[in-house]
Every structure is written in structure tokens, then in C-alpha cells.
mmCIF file of C-alpha atoms in Angstrom:
data_model
loop_
_atom_site.group_PDB
_atom_site.id
_atom_site.type_symbol
_atom_site.label_atom_id
_atom_site.label_comp_id
_atom_site.label_asym_id
_atom_site.label_seq_id
_atom_site.Cartn_x
_atom_site.Cartn_y
_atom_site.Cartn_z
ATOM 1 C CA MET G 1 5.656 0.001 27.518
ATOM 2 C CA LYS G 2 9.071 1.057 26.251
ATOM 3 C CA ASN G 3 9.625 -2.294 24.519
ATOM 4 C CA GLY G 4 6.298 -1.867 22.722
ATOM 5 C CA LYS G 5 7.294 1.519 21.336
ATOM 6 C CA THR G 6 10.688 0.209 20.241
ATOM 7 C CA LYS G 7 9.022 -2.748 18.553
ATOM 8 C CA ASP G 8 6.595 -0.402 16.765
ATOM 9 C CA MET G 9 9.430 1.825 15.543
ATOM 10 C CA VAL G 10 11.422 -1.158 14.272
ATOM 11 C CA LEU G 11 8.394 -2.597 12.477
ATOM 12 C CA CYS G 12 7.566 0.787 10.914
ATOM 13 C CA ALA G 13 11.150 1.145 9.694
ATOM 14 C CA LEU G 14 11.043 -2.412 8.338
ATOM 15 C CA PHE G 15 7.906 -1.630 6.357
ATOM 16 C CA VAL G 16 9.359 1.616 4.992
ATOM 17 C CA ALA G 17 12.259 -0.472 3.656
ATOM 18 C CA LEU G 18 9.974 -3.212 2.302
ATOM 19 C CA ILE G 19 7.744 -0.693 0.506
ATOM 20 C CA ALA G 20 10.841 0.915 -1.044
ATOM 21 C CA VAL G 21 12.124 -2.475 -2.200
ATOM 22 C CA GLY G 22 8.645 -3.335 -3.476
ATOM 23 C CA ALA G 23 8.776 -0.290 -5.769
ATOM 24 C CA PHE G 24 11.724 -1.815 -7.614
ATOM 25 C CA ILE G 25 10.075 -5.191 -8.146
ATOM 26 C CA LYS G 26 8.025 -4.227 -11.200
ATOM 27 C CA VAL G 27 6.067 -5.785 -13.999
ATOM 28 C CA PRO G 28 5.790 -3.192 -16.777
ATOM 29 C CA ILE G 29 2.257 -2.520 -17.959
ATOM 30 C CA PRO G 30 0.924 0.573 -19.721
ATOM 31 C CA VAL G 31 0.437 3.773 -17.720
ATOM 32 C CA VAL G 32 0.955 2.517 -14.128
ATOM 33 C CA PRO G 33 3.659 -0.106 -13.459
ATOM 34 C CA PHE G 34 2.647 -3.126 -11.368
ATOM 35 C CA THR G 35 4.863 -3.309 -8.295
ATOM 36 C CA LEU G 36 4.875 -5.058 -4.935
ATOM 37 C CA GLN G 37 4.384 -1.734 -3.136
ATOM 38 C CA TYR G 38 0.719 -2.492 -2.606
ATOM 39 C CA LEU G 39 1.503 -5.826 -0.947
ATOM 40 C CA PHE G 40 3.804 -4.169 1.563
ATOM 41 C CA THR G 41 1.542 -1.178 2.237
ATOM 42 C CA MET G 42 -1.358 -3.584 2.774
ATOM 43 C CA MET G 43 0.747 -5.751 5.098
ATOM 44 C CA ALA G 44 1.798 -2.634 7.024
ATOM 45 C CA GLY G 45 -1.865 -1.928 7.709
ATOM 46 C CA LEU G 46 -2.643 -5.541 8.611
ATOM 47 C CA LEU G 47 0.337 -6.117 10.891
ATOM 48 C CA LEU G 48 0.852 -2.680 12.416
ATOM 49 C CA GLY G 49 -2.741 -1.505 12.576
ATOM 50 C CA GLY G 50 -4.287 1.499 10.892
ATOM 51 C CA LYS G 51 -2.381 4.296 12.595
ATOM 52 C CA LEU G 52 1.092 2.740 12.515
ATOM 53 C CA GLY G 53 0.509 1.394 9.008
ATOM 54 C CA PHE G 54 -0.367 4.923 7.908
ATOM 55 C CA CYS G 55 2.755 6.245 9.673
ATOM 56 C CA ALA G 56 4.999 3.692 7.954
ATOM 57 C CA VAL G 57 3.622 4.548 4.507
ATOM 58 C CA GLY G 58 3.731 8.257 5.389
ATOM 59 C CA ALA G 59 7.426 7.954 6.278
ATOM 60 C CA TYR G 60 8.035 6.199 2.949
ATOM 61 C CA ILE G 61 6.265 9.033 1.110
ATOM 62 C CA PHE G 62 8.222 11.668 3.044
ATOM 63 C CA LEU G 63 11.556 10.008 2.215
ATOM 64 C CA GLY G 64 10.615 9.754 -1.453
ATOM 65 C CA LEU G 65 9.522 13.368 -1.659
ATOM 66 C CA ALA G 66 12.706 14.402 0.179
ATOM 67 C CA GLY G 67 14.675 13.090 -2.786
ATOM 68 C CA LEU G 68 15.421 9.411 -2.204
ATOM 69 C CA PRO G 69 14.646 7.532 -5.438
ATOM 70 C CA ILE G 70 12.374 5.013 -3.734
ATOM 71 C CA PHE G 71 9.201 5.495 -5.779
ATOM 72 C CA ALA G 72 8.560 3.283 -8.813
ATOM 73 C CA GLN G 73 9.823 6.021 -11.146
ATOM 74 C CA GLY G 74 12.301 7.926 -8.963
ATOM 75 C CA GLY G 75 11.762 10.440 -6.182
ATOM 76 C CA GLY G 76 11.903 14.104 -5.256
ATOM 77 C CA LEU G 77 9.323 16.796 -4.624
ATOM 78 C CA ALA G 78 8.525 17.078 -8.342
ATOM 79 C CA TYR G 79 7.098 13.548 -8.138
ATOM 80 C CA VAL G 80 3.793 15.069 -7.015
ATOM 81 C CA PHE G 81 3.367 16.151 -10.645
ATOM 82 C CA GLN G 82 3.515 12.533 -11.852
ATOM 83 C CA PRO G 83 0.009 11.363 -12.736
ATOM 84 C CA SER G 84 0.606 8.138 -10.792
ATOM 85 C CA PHE G 85 1.364 9.938 -7.495
ATOM 86 C CA GLY G 86 -2.278 9.535 -6.448
ATOM 87 C CA TYR G 87 -1.691 5.816 -6.016
ATOM 88 C CA ILE G 88 1.072 6.605 -3.517
ATOM 89 C CA ILE G 89 -1.293 8.840 -1.536
ATOM 90 C CA GLY G 90 -3.822 6.029 -1.746
ATOM 91 C CA PHE G 91 -1.276 3.599 -0.278
ATOM 92 C CA ALA G 92 -1.207 5.599 2.972
ATOM 93 C CA VAL G 93 -4.984 5.957 3.278
ATOM 94 C CA GLY G 94 -5.475 2.350 2.156
ATOM 95 C CA ALA G 95 -3.028 1.087 4.804
ATOM 96 C CA TYR G 96 -4.996 2.969 7.452
ATOM 97 C CA VAL G 97 -8.354 1.565 6.327
ATOM 98 C CA THR G 98 -6.973 -1.954 5.918
ATOM 99 C CA GLY G 99 -5.489 -1.872 9.404
ATOM 100 C CA ALA G 100 -8.581 -0.322 10.972
ATOM 101 C CA LEU G 101 -10.911 -2.931 9.459
ATOM 102 C CA ALA G 102 -8.663 -5.909 10.182
ATOM 103 C CA GLY G 103 -7.851 -4.683 13.681
ATOM 104 C CA ARG G 104 -11.465 -4.681 14.871
ATOM 105 C CA THR G 105 -10.889 -8.186 16.188
ATOM 106 C CA GLU G 106 -7.872 -9.717 17.906
ATOM 107 C CA LYS G 107 -7.603 -12.694 15.544
ATOM 108 C CA PRO G 108 -9.234 -11.789 12.221
ATOM 109 C CA GLY G 109 -10.333 -14.599 9.924
ATOM 110 C CA TYR G 110 -9.712 -14.852 6.210
ATOM 111 C CA SER G 111 -13.006 -13.176 5.316
ATOM 112 C CA ARG G 112 -12.272 -10.103 7.490
ATOM 113 C CA LEU G 113 -8.730 -9.902 6.094
ATOM 114 C CA LEU G 114 -9.983 -10.132 2.510
ATOM 115 C CA ILE G 115 -12.634 -7.460 3.139
ATOM 116 C CA ALA G 116 -9.995 -5.197 4.714
ATOM 117 C CA ASN G 117 -7.572 -5.801 1.837
ATOM 118 C CA PHE G 118 -10.167 -5.153 -0.852
ATOM 119 C CA ALA G 119 -11.379 -2.006 0.933
ATOM 120 C CA GLY G 120 -7.791 -0.732 1.015
ATOM 121 C CA LEU G 121 -7.371 -1.655 -2.645
ATOM 122 C CA ALA G 122 -10.529 0.272 -3.581
ATOM 123 C CA ILE G 123 -9.148 3.342 -1.814
ATOM 124 C CA VAL G 124 -5.783 3.051 -3.573
ATOM 125 C CA TYR G 125 -7.492 2.899 -6.965
ATOM 126 C CA LEU G 126 -9.925 5.684 -6.122
ATOM 127 C CA PHE G 127 -7.105 8.047 -5.142
ATOM 128 C CA GLY G 128 -4.927 6.890 -8.033
ATOM 129 C CA MET G 129 -7.530 7.235 -10.748
ATOM 130 C CA VAL G 130 -8.902 10.588 -9.589
ATOM 131 C CA TYR G 131 -5.385 12.031 -9.276
ATOM 132 C CA TYR G 132 -4.379 10.621 -12.680
ATOM 133 C CA TYR G 133 -7.472 12.106 -14.310
ATOM 134 C CA LEU G 134 -6.944 15.538 -12.741
ATOM 135 C CA MET G 135 -3.218 15.663 -13.541
ATOM 136 C CA SER G 136 -3.678 14.504 -17.128
ATOM 137 C CA ASN G 137 -6.599 16.746 -17.946
ATOM 138 C CA PHE G 138 -5.773 19.915 -16.022
ATOM 139 C CA TYR G 139 -2.007 20.011 -15.489
ATOM 140 C CA LEU G 140 -0.290 18.040 -18.256
ATOM 141 C CA GLY G 141 -2.709 19.102 -20.970
ATOM 142 C CA ASP G 142 -2.908 15.502 -22.171
ATOM 143 C CA PRO G 143 -6.622 14.785 -21.705
ATOM 144 C CA ILE G 144 -7.741 11.275 -20.916
ATOM 145 C CA GLY G 145 -11.351 10.161 -21.135
ATOM 146 C CA LEU G 146 -13.139 8.112 -18.511
ATOM 147 C CA TRP G 147 -13.078 4.856 -20.511
ATOM 148 C CA PRO G 148 -9.304 4.957 -21.255
ATOM 149 C CA LEU G 149 -8.710 5.948 -17.626
ATOM 150 C CA PHE G 150 -10.778 2.989 -16.425
ATOM 151 C CA LEU G 151 -9.085 0.638 -18.899
ATOM 152 C CA TYR G 152 -5.450 1.606 -18.260
ATOM 153 C CA CYS G 153 -5.615 2.612 -14.610
ATOM 154 C CA PHE G 154 -7.952 -0.093 -13.359
ATOM 155 C CA ILE G 155 -8.796 -3.023 -15.640
ATOM 156 C CA LEU G 156 -5.221 -3.683 -16.787
ATOM 157 C CA ALA G 157 -3.692 -3.095 -13.344
ATOM 158 C CA VAL G 158 -6.149 -4.647 -10.882
ATOM 159 C CA PRO G 159 -5.784 -8.406 -11.578
ATOM 160 C CA GLY G 160 -2.302 -8.516 -10.040
ATOM 161 C CA ASP G 161 -3.471 -6.491 -7.046
ATOM 162 C CA ILE G 162 -6.409 -8.855 -6.504
ATOM 163 C CA ALA G 163 -3.892 -11.705 -6.314
ATOM 164 C CA LEU G 164 -1.878 -9.608 -3.821
ATOM 165 C CA CYS G 165 -5.020 -9.133 -1.689
ATOM 166 C CA ILE G 166 -5.459 -12.896 -1.483
ATOM 167 C CA LEU G 167 -1.755 -13.402 -0.725
ATOM 168 C CA GLY G 168 -1.954 -10.638 1.896
ATOM 169 C CA ALA G 169 -4.872 -12.370 3.641
ATOM 170 C CA ILE G 170 -2.950 -15.646 3.765
ATOM 171 C CA LEU G 171 0.181 -13.940 5.084
ATOM 172 C CA GLY G 172 -1.814 -11.803 7.497
ATOM 173 C CA LYS G 173 -3.589 -14.812 8.987
ATOM 174 C CA ARG G 174 -0.206 -16.380 9.784
ATOM 175 C CA LEU G 175 1.740 -13.268 10.786
ATOM 176 C CA ILE G 176 -0.774 -11.221 12.809
ATOM 177 C CA PRO G 177 -0.630 -13.556 15.834
ATOM 178 C CA LEU G 178 3.189 -13.382 15.795
ATOM 179 C CA VAL G 179 3.360 -9.579 15.560
ATOM 180 C CA ARG G 180 0.617 -8.923 18.088
ATOM 181 C CA THR G 181 2.077 -11.109 20.854
ATOM 182 C CA LYS G 182 2.534 -9.224 24.085
ATOM 183 C CA GLY G 183 5.584 -11.142 25.258
ATOM 184 C CA GLN G 184 8.840 -12.094 23.638
ATOM 185 C CA VAL G 185 8.872 -14.672 20.865
ATOM 186 C CA THR G 186 10.857 -17.690 21.948
ATOM 187 C CA TYR G 187 12.721 -20.019 19.624
ATOM 188 C CA GLU G 188 10.071 -22.671 20.212
ATOM 189 C CA GLN G 189 7.323 -20.298 18.995
ATOM 190 C CA ALA G 190 9.220 -19.160 15.894
#
């Protein structure tokens, strides 16, 4: 039992670090930069399960809000006033949903993994777009209409994330059996 908790803590810490690194691997596009954060938050849900995936992303968010510059555009408590902060909230909820859907079976197939990944992606975009709309229109005083919001915060950003969902399913199919093993991984298994 103790080894399981240690393993969970190590994996959560690993994913906090991977998500932080993923924030710095960016492809600049208008409004919301494309990063590898979504890949790592999705993988946290797939490999750790819903609850631990949520905890890993939650720890990442906490560290960023505490002042570590690990978000795509910096860090600190004032980051909640960035219109793109909703995507970060969505990462945590999306990781939970992805993990919960994928974890319903011991060895999920590609179709279950893709469904879980796309469900998590939908949640990330829902949180991100709603937060962006509210911040732009009611806090920043820089109104954005629904069509520009949909164009810049979804249509231009989602193709890369769809590719990440497919990559995540492929990686998940290979890595889930390794992470979920009850015993120790031997050199022959690795």
C-alpha cells in the first residue's frame, strides 16, 4: 500500500513538471498560444486516473498562482485576470473527465481513449471560451462577439489539439498497462 502511494506521488510530481515544460513549448497563434500543456494534462488523466490527474493539474495551477512562471504567459495570482486562464481551469476538469472515462475499464481500447480525450478537450474549450468571453466583455472592457470568440478561441486553436488527442490515445494505449501494473517493472518488461 505504501509503495502505491509513493508511486502516485512521484507520478503526480512528474506530471506537474511535464505540464510546466509543456507550457514553454509553444506555437504562437492569435489570442491563445498552442502549447503541449493539453497533451500532458490529458496524459495525466489517462495514466493517473481522474482523481490523481486532477490533483496533478491542480498542483500545477497552485504553483503557477503562487508565483512560479510556469503558465504559458508567466505566473502569479494576477494570472486569473488573463482571459486565457479559463483554459487552465479546464485542464484540471478535463484531466478528471478524461481519466474517469478512460478508467472505466482496465485496458481501454483506442476508441475509449479517443472518446475520453475528446470529452476532456471539449471541457477545456468550454471553460476556456466562456472564461475568455466573460473576462473580455465584463472585466477588460474589450468586448468580443461570439463569432470572433469561436474563430480565435476554437477554430484556429483546435486542429493542433485534435492531433494531440490522437497522439494521446496512441501513447495511452502503450503506457497505461505499464503504469497500472501492480508489481515492480523488471528490466525484461521495460
